[in-house]
Amino acid sequence: RINLGTLYPQGALDVSRDIALSFSMLSSDKSGHYGAGWSLSNTELDLATSSLTLITGERYQTQSLPSVGGTLVIKDCKLKDVVVKRIAESELHVIYKEGTVEILGRPINPGPFKIMAIAFENGERWNFRYLDGGPLKHILDQNGQEMLVLTYIDGLLVMADARIEGGRYARTRINYGDANNQRVGVTVP
């Protein structure tokens, strides 16, 4: 797991969200944007496979999409610390017990629901933007400042710039070394 950036709301709230690259030999990610077996953390509801993946990496099987105003049935979630409600035809809210709400939409239709925004309990809202409906391009804070910027070359993630204290950016470079896009190194200057 390679942490690319962490979203912290201002104030005394003790809640955050990590944006990270994770590796799994069993990964079903076929996008190819991150290398074989690698995926970027994102809350996503894939209707084709009836699976819900949370930004934390947890995966659950679900029943079909409920009607507007209904709650998604998560088959194998034993704790009731997250609820998914269908707010509109193409909008879902993933509501966590600590008060954080992830607003999901479809950056490309048809396609999976992905995070379009995160609303923290203190009212801060962070917006996610996607590159032509595909991979995550950047995350903006409530003031419109870029907090995480992802750079792709030939469809592969090669760099992540995360805003840190003082308005500076911490850069992570991702290197690929073979024809199968296997990740061979990550450098953090």
PDB file of C-alpha atoms in Angstrom:
ATOM      1  CA  ARG A   1       0.000   0.000   0.000  1.00  0.00           C
ATOM      2  CA  ILE A   2       1.419   3.353  -1.064  1.00  0.00           C
ATOM      3  CA  ASN A   3      -0.248   6.412   0.469  1.00  0.00           C
ATOM      4  CA  LEU A   4      -0.484   9.234  -2.094  1.00  0.00           C
ATOM      5  CA  GLY A   5      -2.302  11.741   0.112  1.00  0.00           C
ATOM      6  CA  THR A   6      -4.593  12.139   3.093  1.00  0.00           C
ATOM      7  CA  LEU A   7      -7.704  14.318   3.250  1.00  0.00           C
ATOM      8  CA  TYR A   8      -8.083  16.032   6.651  1.00  0.00           C
ATOM      9  CA  PRO A   9     -10.945  18.389   7.458  1.00  0.00           C
ATOM     10  CA  GLN A  10     -10.041  21.575   9.306  1.00  0.00           C
ATOM     11  CA  GLY A  11     -10.818  21.822  12.994  1.00  0.00           C
ATOM     12  CA  ALA A  12     -10.865  19.310  15.785  1.00  0.00           C
ATOM     13  CA  LEU A  13     -12.442  16.441  13.852  1.00  0.00           C
ATOM     14  CA  ASP A  14     -10.439  13.230  14.137  1.00  0.00           C
ATOM     15  CA  VAL A  15     -11.436  11.789  10.788  1.00  0.00           C
ATOM     16  CA  SER A  16      -9.513  11.499   7.534  1.00  0.00           C
ATOM     17  CA  ARG A  17      -9.495   9.644   4.235  1.00  0.00           C
ATOM     18  CA  ASP A  18      -6.378   8.180   2.606  1.00  0.00           C
ATOM     19  CA  ILE A  19      -5.944   8.051  -1.133  1.00  0.00           C
ATOM     20  CA  ALA A  20      -3.586   5.152  -1.774  1.00  0.00           C
ATOM     21  CA  LEU A  21      -2.386   2.649  -4.323  1.00  0.00           C
ATOM     22  CA  SER A  22      -2.903  -0.927  -3.152  1.00  0.00           C
ATOM     23  CA  PHE A  23      -1.614  -4.184  -4.561  1.00  0.00           C
ATOM     24  CA  SER A  24      -3.478  -7.460  -4.671  1.00  0.00           C
ATOM     25  CA  MET A  25      -2.586 -10.542  -6.666  1.00  0.00           C
ATOM     26  CA  LEU A  26      -6.331 -11.181  -6.894  1.00  0.00           C
ATOM     27  CA  SER A  27      -7.155  -7.672  -8.124  1.00  0.00           C
ATOM     28  CA  SER A  28      -9.892  -7.541 -10.726  1.00  0.00           C
ATOM     29  CA  ASP A  29      -8.993  -3.982 -11.791  1.00  0.00           C
ATOM     30  CA  LYS A  30      -8.730  -4.103 -15.550  1.00  0.00           C
ATOM     31  CA  SER A  31      -8.376  -0.368 -16.127  1.00  0.00           C
ATOM     32  CA  GLY A  32      -4.605  -0.618 -16.530  1.00  0.00           C
ATOM     33  CA  HIS A  33      -4.057   2.902 -15.146  1.00  0.00           C
ATOM     34  CA  TYR A  34      -2.032   1.748 -12.152  1.00  0.00           C
ATOM     35  CA  GLY A  35      -0.214  -1.397 -13.298  1.00  0.00           C
ATOM     36  CA  ALA A  36      -1.166  -5.065 -13.068  1.00  0.00           C
ATOM     37  CA  GLY A  37      -2.657  -5.925  -9.674  1.00  0.00           C
ATOM     38  CA  TRP A  38      -2.678  -2.292  -8.467  1.00  0.00           C
ATOM     39  CA  SER A  39      -5.735  -0.159  -7.768  1.00  0.00           C
ATOM     40  CA  LEU A  40      -6.415   3.315  -6.418  1.00  0.00           C
ATOM     41  CA  SER A  41      -8.544   3.594  -3.286  1.00  0.00           C
ATOM     42  CA  ASN A  42     -12.006   4.892  -4.101  1.00  0.00           C
ATOM     43  CA  THR A  43     -15.496   4.107  -2.931  1.00  0.00           C
ATOM     44  CA  GLU A  44     -17.203   2.449  -5.869  1.00  0.00           C
ATOM     45  CA  LEU A  45     -20.429   0.577  -6.520  1.00  0.00           C
ATOM     46  CA  ASP A  46     -20.132  -1.690  -9.560  1.00  0.00           C
ATOM     47  CA  LEU A  47     -23.598  -2.741 -10.675  1.00  0.00           C
ATOM     48  CA  ALA A  48     -22.212  -5.331 -13.108  1.00  0.00           C
ATOM     49  CA  THR A  49     -20.703  -7.364 -10.250  1.00  0.00           C
ATOM     50  CA  SER A  50     -23.026  -6.143  -7.443  1.00  0.00           C
ATOM     51  CA  SER A  51     -19.979  -5.185  -5.397  1.00  0.00           C
ATOM     52  CA  LEU A  52     -19.356  -2.210  -3.140  1.00  0.00           C
ATOM     53  CA  THR A  53     -15.739  -1.220  -2.487  1.00  0.00           C
ATOM     54  CA  LEU A  54     -15.107   1.375   0.216  1.00  0.00           C
ATOM     55  CA  ILE A  55     -12.232   3.864   0.141  1.00  0.00           C
ATOM     56  CA  THR A  56     -10.694   1.882   3.027  1.00  0.00           C
ATOM     57  CA  GLY A  57     -10.422  -1.182   0.771  1.00  0.00           C
ATOM     58  CA  GLU A  58     -13.280  -3.179   2.293  1.00  0.00           C
ATOM     59  CA  ARG A  59     -15.395  -5.049  -0.291  1.00  0.00           C
ATOM     60  CA  TYR A  60     -18.985  -6.227   0.043  1.00  0.00           C
ATOM     61  CA  GLN A  61     -21.569  -7.945  -2.122  1.00  0.00           C
ATOM     62  CA  THR A  62     -24.854  -6.080  -2.522  1.00  0.00           C
ATOM     63  CA  GLN A  63     -28.320  -6.651  -3.793  1.00  0.00           C
ATOM     64  CA  SER A  64     -29.688  -4.687  -6.727  1.00  0.00           C
ATOM     65  CA  LEU A  65     -29.820  -0.899  -6.698  1.00  0.00           C
ATOM     66  CA  PRO A  66     -32.803   0.303  -4.637  1.00  0.00           C
ATOM     67  CA  SER A  67     -35.360   2.797  -5.894  1.00  0.00           C
ATOM     68  CA  VAL A  68     -34.802   6.511  -5.210  1.00  0.00           C
ATOM     69  CA  GLY A  69     -35.124   7.114  -1.444  1.00  0.00           C
ATOM     70  CA  GLY A  70     -34.241   3.500  -0.639  1.00  0.00           C
ATOM     71  CA  THR A  71     -31.272   1.939   1.144  1.00  0.00           C
ATOM     72  CA  LEU A  72     -28.848  -0.449  -0.548  1.00  0.00           C
ATOM     73  CA  VAL A  73     -28.792  -3.924   1.006  1.00  0.00           C
ATOM     74  CA  ILE A  74     -25.203  -4.957   1.767  1.00  0.00           C
ATOM     75  CA  LYS A  75     -25.223  -8.752   2.046  1.00  0.00           C
ATOM     76  CA  ASP A  76     -22.049  -9.511   3.979  1.00  0.00           C
ATOM     77  CA  CYS A  77     -21.515  -6.367   6.095  1.00  0.00           C
ATOM     78  CA  LYS A  78     -21.786  -7.503   9.708  1.00  0.00           C
ATOM     79  CA  LEU A  79     -21.283  -4.112  11.381  1.00  0.00           C
ATOM     80  CA  LYS A  80     -23.812  -1.373  10.748  1.00  0.00           C
ATOM     81  CA  ASP A  81     -21.173   1.373  10.542  1.00  0.00           C
ATOM     82  CA  VAL A  82     -22.007   2.347   6.942  1.00  0.00           C
ATOM     83  CA  VAL A  83     -25.301   2.885   5.087  1.00  0.00           C
ATOM     84  CA  VAL A  84     -25.766   3.531   1.361  1.00  0.00           C
ATOM     85  CA  LYS A  85     -28.850   5.533   0.354  1.00  0.00           C
ATOM     86  CA  ARG A  86     -30.031   6.312  -3.155  1.00  0.00           C
ATOM     87  CA  ILE A  87     -30.757  10.042  -3.165  1.00  0.00           C
ATOM     88  CA  ALA A  88     -31.500  10.496  -6.874  1.00  0.00           C
ATOM     89  CA  GLU A  89     -31.462   8.442 -10.067  1.00  0.00           C
ATOM     90  CA  SER A  90     -27.666   8.807 -10.423  1.00  0.00           C
ATOM     91  CA  GLU A  91     -26.634   9.802  -6.892  1.00  0.00           C
ATOM     92  CA  LEU A  92     -25.834   7.647  -3.872  1.00  0.00           C
ATOM     93  CA  HIS A  93     -24.750   8.716  -0.393  1.00  0.00           C
ATOM     94  CA  VAL A  94     -22.411   6.469   1.587  1.00  0.00           C
ATOM     95  CA  ILE A  95     -23.015   7.534   5.192  1.00  0.00           C
ATOM     96  CA  TYR A  96     -20.502   6.543   7.886  1.00  0.00           C
ATOM     97  CA  LYS A  97     -21.347   6.418  11.588  1.00  0.00           C
ATOM     98  CA  GLU A  98     -18.825   9.220  12.365  1.00  0.00           C
ATOM     99  CA  GLY A  99     -20.863  11.570  10.147  1.00  0.00           C
ATOM    100  CA  THR A 100     -18.803  11.601   6.943  1.00  0.00           C
ATOM    101  CA  VAL A 101     -20.814  11.303   3.725  1.00  0.00           C
ATOM    102  CA  GLU A 102     -19.325  10.205   0.406  1.00  0.00           C
ATOM    103  CA  ILE A 103     -21.432  11.371  -2.527  1.00  0.00           C
ATOM    104  CA  LEU A 104     -21.270   8.901  -5.407  1.00  0.00           C
ATOM    105  CA  GLY A 105     -22.189   9.557  -9.013  1.00  0.00           C
ATOM    106  CA  ARG A 106     -21.326   8.182 -12.408  1.00  0.00           C
ATOM    107  CA  PRO A 107     -18.397   9.986 -14.043  1.00  0.00           C
ATOM    108  CA  ILE A 108     -19.249   7.965 -17.155  1.00  0.00           C
ATOM    109  CA  ASN A 109     -22.651   6.427 -17.827  1.00  0.00           C
ATOM    110  CA  PRO A 110     -23.062   3.490 -17.972  1.00  0.00           C
ATOM    111  CA  GLY A 111     -20.339   2.710 -15.493  1.00  0.00           C
ATOM    112  CA  PRO A 112     -19.750   2.248 -11.804  1.00  0.00           C
ATOM    113  CA  PHE A 113     -20.731   4.817  -9.201  1.00  0.00           C
ATOM    114  CA  LYS A 114     -17.608   6.581  -7.835  1.00  0.00           C
ATOM    115  CA  ILE A 115     -16.903   9.309  -5.284  1.00  0.00           C
ATOM    116  CA  MET A 116     -17.764  12.725  -6.679  1.00  0.00           C
ATOM    117  CA  ALA A 117     -17.418  14.465  -3.294  1.00  0.00           C
ATOM    118  CA  ILE A 118     -16.771  13.842   0.389  1.00  0.00           C
ATOM    119  CA  ALA A 119     -18.686  15.911   2.947  1.00  0.00           C
ATOM    120  CA  PHE A 120     -17.180  15.867   6.419  1.00  0.00           C
ATOM    121  CA  GLU A 121     -19.312  16.392   9.523  1.00  0.00           C
ATOM    122  CA  ASN A 122     -18.036  19.967   9.950  1.00  0.00           C
ATOM    123  CA  GLY A 123     -19.485  20.894   6.536  1.00  0.00           C
ATOM    124  CA  GLU A 124     -16.274  20.794   4.497  1.00  0.00           C
ATOM    125  CA  ARG A 125     -16.708  19.310   1.046  1.00  0.00           C
ATOM    126  CA  TRP A 126     -13.909  17.869  -1.094  1.00  0.00           C
ATOM    127  CA  ASN A 127     -14.622  17.324  -4.800  1.00  0.00           C
ATOM    128  CA  PHE A 128     -13.219  14.538  -6.973  1.00  0.00           C
ATOM    129  CA  ARG A 129     -12.670  15.031 -10.707  1.00  0.00           C
ATOM    130  CA  TYR A 130     -12.015  12.277 -13.236  1.00  0.00           C
ATOM    131  CA  LEU A 131     -10.084  12.269 -16.508  1.00  0.00           C
ATOM    132  CA  ASP A 132     -12.723  11.853 -19.244  1.00  0.00           C
ATOM    133  CA  GLY A 133     -14.836   9.765 -16.860  1.00  0.00           C
ATOM    134  CA  GLY A 134     -11.999   7.287 -16.275  1.00  0.00           C
ATOM    135  CA  PRO A 135      -9.245   7.520 -13.658  1.00  0.00           C
ATOM    136  CA  LEU A 136      -9.099  10.097 -10.849  1.00  0.00           C
ATOM    137  CA  LYS A 137      -7.493  13.346 -12.047  1.00  0.00           C
ATOM    138  CA  HIS A 138      -7.534  15.554  -8.937  1.00  0.00           C
ATOM    139  CA  ILE A 139      -9.222  16.341  -5.643  1.00  0.00           C
ATOM    140  CA  LEU A 140     -10.243  19.891  -4.767  1.00  0.00           C
ATOM    141  CA  ASP A 141     -10.898  21.243  -1.280  1.00  0.00           C
ATOM    142  CA  GLN A 142     -13.899  23.434  -0.370  1.00  0.00           C
ATOM    143  CA  ASN A 143     -12.000  26.521  -1.633  1.00  0.00           C
ATOM    144  CA  GLY A 144     -11.287  24.969  -5.034  1.00  0.00           C
ATOM    145  CA  GLN A 145      -7.585  24.380  -4.292  1.00  0.00           C
ATOM    146  CA  GLU A 146      -6.048  21.214  -5.700  1.00  0.00           C
ATOM    147  CA  MET A 147      -5.199  18.922  -2.780  1.00  0.00           C
ATOM    148  CA  LEU A 148      -4.139  15.921  -4.862  1.00  0.00           C
ATOM    149  CA  VAL A 149      -3.144  15.995  -8.528  1.00  0.00           C
ATOM    150  CA  LEU A 150      -2.525  12.771 -10.459  1.00  0.00           C
ATOM    151  CA  THR A 151      -0.557  12.777 -13.726  1.00  0.00           C
ATOM    152  CA  TYR A 152      -0.895  10.052 -16.355  1.00  0.00           C
ATOM    153  CA  ILE A 153       1.285   9.343 -19.390  1.00  0.00           C
ATOM    154  CA  ASP A 154      -0.040   6.938 -22.017  1.00  0.00           C
ATOM    155  CA  GLY A 155      -2.861   6.018 -19.622  1.00  0.00           C
ATOM    156  CA  LEU A 156      -0.540   5.063 -16.720  1.00  0.00           C
ATOM    157  CA  LEU A 157      -0.261   6.931 -13.425  1.00  0.00           C
ATOM    158  CA  VAL A 158       3.271   8.330 -13.232  1.00  0.00           C
ATOM    159  CA  MET A 159       3.079  11.066 -10.592  1.00  0.00           C
ATOM    160  CA  ALA A 160       1.015  12.186  -7.609  1.00  0.00           C
ATOM    161  CA  ASP A 161       1.337  15.654  -6.065  1.00  0.00           C
ATOM    162  CA  ALA A 162      -0.287  16.043  -2.636  1.00  0.00           C
ATOM    163  CA  ARG A 163      -0.682  19.469  -1.020  1.00  0.00           C
ATOM    164  CA  ILE A 164       0.932  19.657   2.421  1.00  0.00           C
ATOM    165  CA  GLU A 165       1.348  22.345   5.083  1.00  0.00           C
ATOM    166  CA  GLY A 166       2.471  25.717   3.837  1.00  0.00           C
ATOM    167  CA  GLY A 167       0.864  25.234   0.425  1.00  0.00           C
ATOM    168  CA  ARG A 168       3.735  23.094  -0.847  1.00  0.00           C
ATOM    169  CA  TYR A 169       3.297  19.790  -2.665  1.00  0.00           C
ATOM    170  CA  ALA A 170       4.846  16.421  -1.873  1.00  0.00           C
ATOM    171  CA  ARG A 171       5.544  14.487  -5.066  1.00  0.00           C
ATOM    172  CA  THR A 172       5.441  10.733  -5.520  1.00  0.00           C
ATOM    173  CA  ARG A 173       6.814   9.329  -8.788  1.00  0.00           C
ATOM    174  CA  ILE A 174       5.720   5.916  -9.998  1.00  0.00           C
ATOM    175  CA  ASN A 175       8.031   3.893 -12.229  1.00  0.00           C
ATOM    176  CA  TYR A 176       7.084   0.974 -14.462  1.00  0.00           C
ATOM    177  CA  GLY A 177       9.746  -1.347 -15.724  1.00  0.00           C
ATOM    178  CA  ASP A 178       8.371  -4.036 -18.009  1.00  0.00           C
ATOM    179  CA  ALA A 179       5.902  -4.628 -20.808  1.00  0.00           C
ATOM    180  CA  ASN A 180       3.223  -5.852 -18.391  1.00  0.00           C
ATOM    181  CA  ASN A 181       3.188  -2.508 -16.529  1.00  0.00           C
ATOM    182  CA  GLN A 182       4.488  -4.106 -13.353  1.00  0.00           C
ATOM    183  CA  ARG A 183       5.421  -1.449 -10.833  1.00  0.00           C
ATOM    184  CA  VAL A 184       9.129  -1.601 -10.113  1.00  0.00           C
ATOM    185  CA  GLY A 185       9.654   1.442  -7.959  1.00  0.00           C
ATOM    186  CA  VAL A 186       8.097   4.389  -6.215  1.00  0.00           C
ATOM    187  CA  THR A 187      10.172   7.387  -5.260  1.00  0.00           C
ATOM    188  CA  VAL A 188       9.195  10.076  -2.820  1.00  0.00           C
ATOM    189  CA  PRO A 189      11.630  13.015  -3.010  1.00  0.00           C
TER     190      PRO A 189
END
